[in-house]
Coordinates of C-alpha atoms in Angstrom, one line a residue:
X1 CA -27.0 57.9 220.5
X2 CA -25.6 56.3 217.1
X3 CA -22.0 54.8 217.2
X4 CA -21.3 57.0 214.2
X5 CA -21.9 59.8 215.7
X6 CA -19.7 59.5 218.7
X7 CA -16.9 57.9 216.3
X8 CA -16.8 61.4 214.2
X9 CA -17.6 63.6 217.7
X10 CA -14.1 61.7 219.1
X11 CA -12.1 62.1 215.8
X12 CA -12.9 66.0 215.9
X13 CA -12.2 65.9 219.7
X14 CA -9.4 64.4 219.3
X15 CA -8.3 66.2 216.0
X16 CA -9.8 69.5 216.6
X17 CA -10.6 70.0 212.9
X18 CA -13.4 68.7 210.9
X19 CA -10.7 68.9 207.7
X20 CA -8.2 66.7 209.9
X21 CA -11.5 64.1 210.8
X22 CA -12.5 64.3 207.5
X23 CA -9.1 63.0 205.7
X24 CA -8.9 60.5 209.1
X25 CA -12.5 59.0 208.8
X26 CA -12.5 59.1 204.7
X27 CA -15.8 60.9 204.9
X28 CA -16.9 64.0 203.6
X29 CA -16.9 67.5 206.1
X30 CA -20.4 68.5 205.2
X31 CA -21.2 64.4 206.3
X32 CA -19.4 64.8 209.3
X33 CA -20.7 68.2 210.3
X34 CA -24.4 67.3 209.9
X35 CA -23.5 64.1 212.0
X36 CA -22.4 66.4 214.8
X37 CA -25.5 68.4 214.3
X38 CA -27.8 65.7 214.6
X39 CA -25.9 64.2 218.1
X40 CA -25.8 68.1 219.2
X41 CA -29.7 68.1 218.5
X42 CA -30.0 64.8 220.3
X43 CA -28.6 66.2 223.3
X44 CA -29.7 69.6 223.3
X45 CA -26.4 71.1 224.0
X46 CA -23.3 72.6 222.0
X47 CA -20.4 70.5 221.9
X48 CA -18.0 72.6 220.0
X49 CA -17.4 75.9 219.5
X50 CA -16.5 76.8 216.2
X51 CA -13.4 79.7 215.7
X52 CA -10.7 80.3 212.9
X53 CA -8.6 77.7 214.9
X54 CA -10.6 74.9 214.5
X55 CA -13.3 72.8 216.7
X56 CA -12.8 73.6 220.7
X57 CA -14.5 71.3 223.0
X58 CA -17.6 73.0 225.1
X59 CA -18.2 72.0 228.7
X60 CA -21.2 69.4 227.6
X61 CA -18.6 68.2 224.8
X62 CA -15.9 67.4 227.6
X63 CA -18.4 66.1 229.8
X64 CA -19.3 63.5 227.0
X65 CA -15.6 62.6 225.6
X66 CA -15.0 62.1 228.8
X67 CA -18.0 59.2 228.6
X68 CA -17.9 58.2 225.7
X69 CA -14.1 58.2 223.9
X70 CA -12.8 54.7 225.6
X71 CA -16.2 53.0 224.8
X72 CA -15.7 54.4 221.0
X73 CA -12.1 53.2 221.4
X74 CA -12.9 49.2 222.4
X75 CA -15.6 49.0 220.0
X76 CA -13.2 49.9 217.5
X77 CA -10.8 47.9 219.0
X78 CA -13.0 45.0 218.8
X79 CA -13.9 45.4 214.9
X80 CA -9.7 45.5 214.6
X81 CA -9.7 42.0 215.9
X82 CA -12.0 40.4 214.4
X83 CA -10.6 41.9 211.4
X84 CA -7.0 40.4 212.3
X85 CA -8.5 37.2 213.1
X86 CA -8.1 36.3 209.6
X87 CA -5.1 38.3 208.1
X88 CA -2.2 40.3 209.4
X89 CA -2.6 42.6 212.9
X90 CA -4.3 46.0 212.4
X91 CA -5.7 48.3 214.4
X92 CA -4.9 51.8 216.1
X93 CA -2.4 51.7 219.2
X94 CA -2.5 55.2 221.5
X95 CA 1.0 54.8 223.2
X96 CA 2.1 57.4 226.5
X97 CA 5.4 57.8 227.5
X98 CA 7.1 59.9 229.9
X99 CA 9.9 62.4 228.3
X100 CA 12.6 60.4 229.9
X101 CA 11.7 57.1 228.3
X102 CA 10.3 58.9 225.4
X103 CA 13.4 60.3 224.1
X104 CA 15.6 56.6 224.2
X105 CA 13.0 54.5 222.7
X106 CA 10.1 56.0 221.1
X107 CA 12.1 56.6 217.5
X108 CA 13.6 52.4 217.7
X109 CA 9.9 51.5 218.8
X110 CA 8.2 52.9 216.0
X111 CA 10.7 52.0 213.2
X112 CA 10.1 48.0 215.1
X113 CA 6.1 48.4 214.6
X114 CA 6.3 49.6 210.9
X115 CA 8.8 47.2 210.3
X116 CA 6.7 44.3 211.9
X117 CA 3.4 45.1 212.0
X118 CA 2.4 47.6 208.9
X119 CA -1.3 47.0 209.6
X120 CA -0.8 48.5 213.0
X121 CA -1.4 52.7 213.4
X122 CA 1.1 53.6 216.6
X123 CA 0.4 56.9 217.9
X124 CA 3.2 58.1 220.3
X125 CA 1.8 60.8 223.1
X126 CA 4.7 62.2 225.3
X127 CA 3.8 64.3 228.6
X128 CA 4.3 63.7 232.3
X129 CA 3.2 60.6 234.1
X130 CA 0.4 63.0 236.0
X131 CA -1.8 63.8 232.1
X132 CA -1.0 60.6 231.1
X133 CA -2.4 59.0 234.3
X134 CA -5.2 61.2 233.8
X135 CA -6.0 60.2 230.0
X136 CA -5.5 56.4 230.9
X137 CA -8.3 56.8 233.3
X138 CA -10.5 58.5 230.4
X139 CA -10.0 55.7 228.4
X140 CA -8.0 58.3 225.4
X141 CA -5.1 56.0 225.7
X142 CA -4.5 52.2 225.5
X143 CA -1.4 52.1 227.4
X144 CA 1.5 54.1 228.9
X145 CA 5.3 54.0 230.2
X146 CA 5.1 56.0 233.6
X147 CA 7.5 56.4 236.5
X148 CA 5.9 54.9 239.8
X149 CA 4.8 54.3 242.5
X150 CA 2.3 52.2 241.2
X151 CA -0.2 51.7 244.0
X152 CA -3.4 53.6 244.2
X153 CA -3.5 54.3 240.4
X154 CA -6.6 52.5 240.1
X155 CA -4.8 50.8 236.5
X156 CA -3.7 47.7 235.8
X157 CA 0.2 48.1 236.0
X158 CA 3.6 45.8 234.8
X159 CA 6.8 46.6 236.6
X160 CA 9.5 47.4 234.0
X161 CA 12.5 47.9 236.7
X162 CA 13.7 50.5 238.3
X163 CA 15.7 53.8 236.5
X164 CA 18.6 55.6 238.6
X165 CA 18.3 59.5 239.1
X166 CA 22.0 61.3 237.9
X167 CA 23.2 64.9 238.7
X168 CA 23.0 67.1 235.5
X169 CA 25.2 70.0 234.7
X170 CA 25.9 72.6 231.9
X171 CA 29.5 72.2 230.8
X172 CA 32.5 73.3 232.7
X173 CA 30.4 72.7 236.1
X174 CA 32.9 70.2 237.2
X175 CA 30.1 67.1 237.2
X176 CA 32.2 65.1 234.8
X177 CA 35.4 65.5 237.1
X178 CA 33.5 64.5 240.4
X179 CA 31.7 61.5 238.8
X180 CA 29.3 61.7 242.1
X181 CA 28.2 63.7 244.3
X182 CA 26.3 63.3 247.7
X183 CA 22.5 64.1 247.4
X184 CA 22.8 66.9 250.2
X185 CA 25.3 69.4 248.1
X186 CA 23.3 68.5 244.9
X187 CA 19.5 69.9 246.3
X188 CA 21.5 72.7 248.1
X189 CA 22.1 74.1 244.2
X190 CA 20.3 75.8 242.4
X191 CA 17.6 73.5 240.6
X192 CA 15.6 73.3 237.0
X193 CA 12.9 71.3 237.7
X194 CA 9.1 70.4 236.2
X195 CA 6.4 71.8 238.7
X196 CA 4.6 70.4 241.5
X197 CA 2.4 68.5 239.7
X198 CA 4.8 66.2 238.6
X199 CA 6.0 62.9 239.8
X200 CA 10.3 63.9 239.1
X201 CA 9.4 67.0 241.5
X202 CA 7.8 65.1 244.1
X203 CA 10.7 62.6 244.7
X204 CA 13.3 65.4 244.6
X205 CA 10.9 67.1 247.2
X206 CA 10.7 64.3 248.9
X207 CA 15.1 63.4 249.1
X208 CA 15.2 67.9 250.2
X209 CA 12.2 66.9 252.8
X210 CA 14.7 64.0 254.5
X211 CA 17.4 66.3 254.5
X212 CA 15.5 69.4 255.9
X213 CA 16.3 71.5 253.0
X214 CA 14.7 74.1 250.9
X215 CA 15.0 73.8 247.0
X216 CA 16.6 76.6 245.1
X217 CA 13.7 76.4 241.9
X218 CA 14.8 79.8 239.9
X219 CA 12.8 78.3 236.7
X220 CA 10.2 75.5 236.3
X221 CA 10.0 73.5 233.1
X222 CA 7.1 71.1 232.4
X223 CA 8.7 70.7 228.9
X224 CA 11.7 68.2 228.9
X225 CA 13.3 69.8 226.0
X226 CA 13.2 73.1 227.5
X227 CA 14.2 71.9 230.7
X228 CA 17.4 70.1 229.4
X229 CA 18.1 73.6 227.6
X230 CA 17.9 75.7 230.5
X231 CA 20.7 73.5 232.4
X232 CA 22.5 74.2 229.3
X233 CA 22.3 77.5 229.3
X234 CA 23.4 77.7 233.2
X235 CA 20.5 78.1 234.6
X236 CA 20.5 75.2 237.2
X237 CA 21.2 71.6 238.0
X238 CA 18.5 69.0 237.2
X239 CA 17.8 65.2 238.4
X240 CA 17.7 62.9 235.4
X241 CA 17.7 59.5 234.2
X242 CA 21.4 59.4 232.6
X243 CA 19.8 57.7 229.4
X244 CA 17.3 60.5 228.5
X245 CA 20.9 63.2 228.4
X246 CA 22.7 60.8 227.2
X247 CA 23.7 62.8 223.6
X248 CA 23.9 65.6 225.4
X249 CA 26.5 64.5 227.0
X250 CA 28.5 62.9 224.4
X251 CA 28.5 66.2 222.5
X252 CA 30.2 67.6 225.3
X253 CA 26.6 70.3 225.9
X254 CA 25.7 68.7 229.3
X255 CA 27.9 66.5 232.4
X256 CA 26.6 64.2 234.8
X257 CA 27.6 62.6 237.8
X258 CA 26.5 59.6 239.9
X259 CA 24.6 60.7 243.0
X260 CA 26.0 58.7 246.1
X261 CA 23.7 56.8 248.3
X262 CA 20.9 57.0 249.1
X263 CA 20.5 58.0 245.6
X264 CA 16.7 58.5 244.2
X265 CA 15.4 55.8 241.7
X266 CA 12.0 55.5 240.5
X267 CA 10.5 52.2 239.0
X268 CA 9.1 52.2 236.2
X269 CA 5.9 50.8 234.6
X270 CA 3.6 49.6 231.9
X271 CA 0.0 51.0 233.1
X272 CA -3.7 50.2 230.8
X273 CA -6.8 50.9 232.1
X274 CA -8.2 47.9 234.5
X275 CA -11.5 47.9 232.3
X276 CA -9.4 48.0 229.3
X277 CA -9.5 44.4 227.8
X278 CA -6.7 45.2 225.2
X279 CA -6.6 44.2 221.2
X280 CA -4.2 42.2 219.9
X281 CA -2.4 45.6 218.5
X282 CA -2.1 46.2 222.0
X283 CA -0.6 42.9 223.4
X284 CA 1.8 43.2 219.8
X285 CA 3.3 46.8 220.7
X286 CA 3.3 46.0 224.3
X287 CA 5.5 43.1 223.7
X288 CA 7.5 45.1 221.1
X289 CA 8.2 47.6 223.7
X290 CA 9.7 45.6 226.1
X291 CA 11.7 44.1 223.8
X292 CA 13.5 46.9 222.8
X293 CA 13.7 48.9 226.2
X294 CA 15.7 45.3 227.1
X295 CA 18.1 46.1 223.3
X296 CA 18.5 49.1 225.0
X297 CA 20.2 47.8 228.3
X298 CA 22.1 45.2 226.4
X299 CA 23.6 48.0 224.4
X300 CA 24.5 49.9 227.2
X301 CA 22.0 52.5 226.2
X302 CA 20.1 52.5 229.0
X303 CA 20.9 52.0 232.5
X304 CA 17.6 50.2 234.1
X305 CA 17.4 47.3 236.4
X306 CA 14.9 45.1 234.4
X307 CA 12.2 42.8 236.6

């Protein structure tokens, strides 16, 4: 198979558009398309299927971006370092945080990159720790922020610290005037929470397992946004990192409260794939993002026990 082949096959992957590849790679569509023809050919199998929506991955086409995307990735990689060998850092950087983390530092981490480092491209992904796991593995992304435990994820992993869990109410729920409750009366509420397949639900599953209780879940929300809403709205308490509500708050929309001991905490972490030999873009963002995860304690944005 041609390396130019499987460098267009990701971008459209990826992008799901040959017009979006196209403006990415600098390359015409009719080039691109016949490139995908000839690697479809090659293979004898479909790899897209073509509808007004744009370019949707076959099973064959999965099957290979599964293969073949962190091989296209470190070879491309590799040509970025060589590159920055003799000039300023470049190169494309696929970032994964967590909704939590995401919505304290991914605006102050990108303005630090463009600021430092123009020739670096950050991309910023935000989903749960369980898809970014998963696209780690594929080799999609170059590195993630995910909540642990960290054992048995087959990555290689840094310990960031560790990130307290906080009651969350609508307001007038009378969080703010308790300023903690115990973790008993908080899972004997009624909860929002993301679903099972999620690593927030499985530690609040596990604190209701201790205590022998069963969770009031009215409404699931795998969406952060739309889980922060639905307390709002009345809907239900929810378990949160204070930072991530932390506007919310201060605009007087949502109330917290310290959960007394033993209160949950999860640690957090800096995860890469172990085959992964990471580009100096890599290294550069990685270092930028602890840097300003450690602003934010220092300005009392963020309440997280550094390691």
């Amino acid at each position: 198979m041609d390396f130019r082949q499987l460098r267009t096959f990701s971008c459209v992957a990826e992008l799901g558009s040959l017009s979006k590849a196209s403006d990415t790679l600098r390359v015409a569509q009719p080039a691109l398309s016949r490139q995908i023809k000839l690697l479809e050919h090659e293979l004898r199998a479909e790899l897209f299927t073509r509808n007004g929506r744009g370019m949707v991955l076959t099973e064959a086409g999965r099957l290979l971006l599964a293969r073949t995307a962190g091989i296209v990735r470190q070879i491309d990689q590799i040509r970025d370092d060589i590159q920055s060998s003799g000039g300023p850092p470049s190169g494309r950087v696929v970032l994964g945080l967590v909704p939590t983390v995401s919505s304290v530092i991914s605006a102050r981490l990108a303005r630090r990159t463009v600021e430092s480092f123009p020739g670096i491209s950050l991309c910023i992904v935000e989903s749960y720790s369980g898809h970014l796991i998963e696209w780690l593995h594929r080799g999609q992304m170059d590195i993630a922020v995910i909540y642990g435990p960290s054992v048995d994820l087959h990555l290689t992993v840094q310990s960031l610290g560790r990130d307290r869990i906080v009651a969350v109410g609508p307001r007038g729920c009378g969080l703010a005037r308790k300023k903690q409750v115990e973790i008993g009366w908080l899972l004997r509420q009624r909860l929002v929470l993301p679903s099972h397949s999620h690593g927030l639900r499985a530690l609040i599953e596990q604190s209701a397992a201790k205590k022998k209780l069963k969770l009031d879940v009215q409404v699931e929300a795998d969406s952060f946004r739309v889980l922060t809403s639905l307390v709002e709205e009345g809907l239900g308490y929810a378990l949160l990192p204070p930072s991530s509500v932390r506007n919310e708050v201060a605009d007087g929309r949502l109330e917290t409260a310290a959960i007394s001991n033993p209160a949950p905490i999860r640690e957090l972490t800096i995860a890469s794939p172990i085959d992964h030999p990471g580009s100096t873009a890599i290294t550069l963002v990685t270092n930028l993002l602890r840097d300003e995860i450690g602003a934010c304690r220092a300005e009392g944005l963020w309440d997280i026990n550094l390691t």
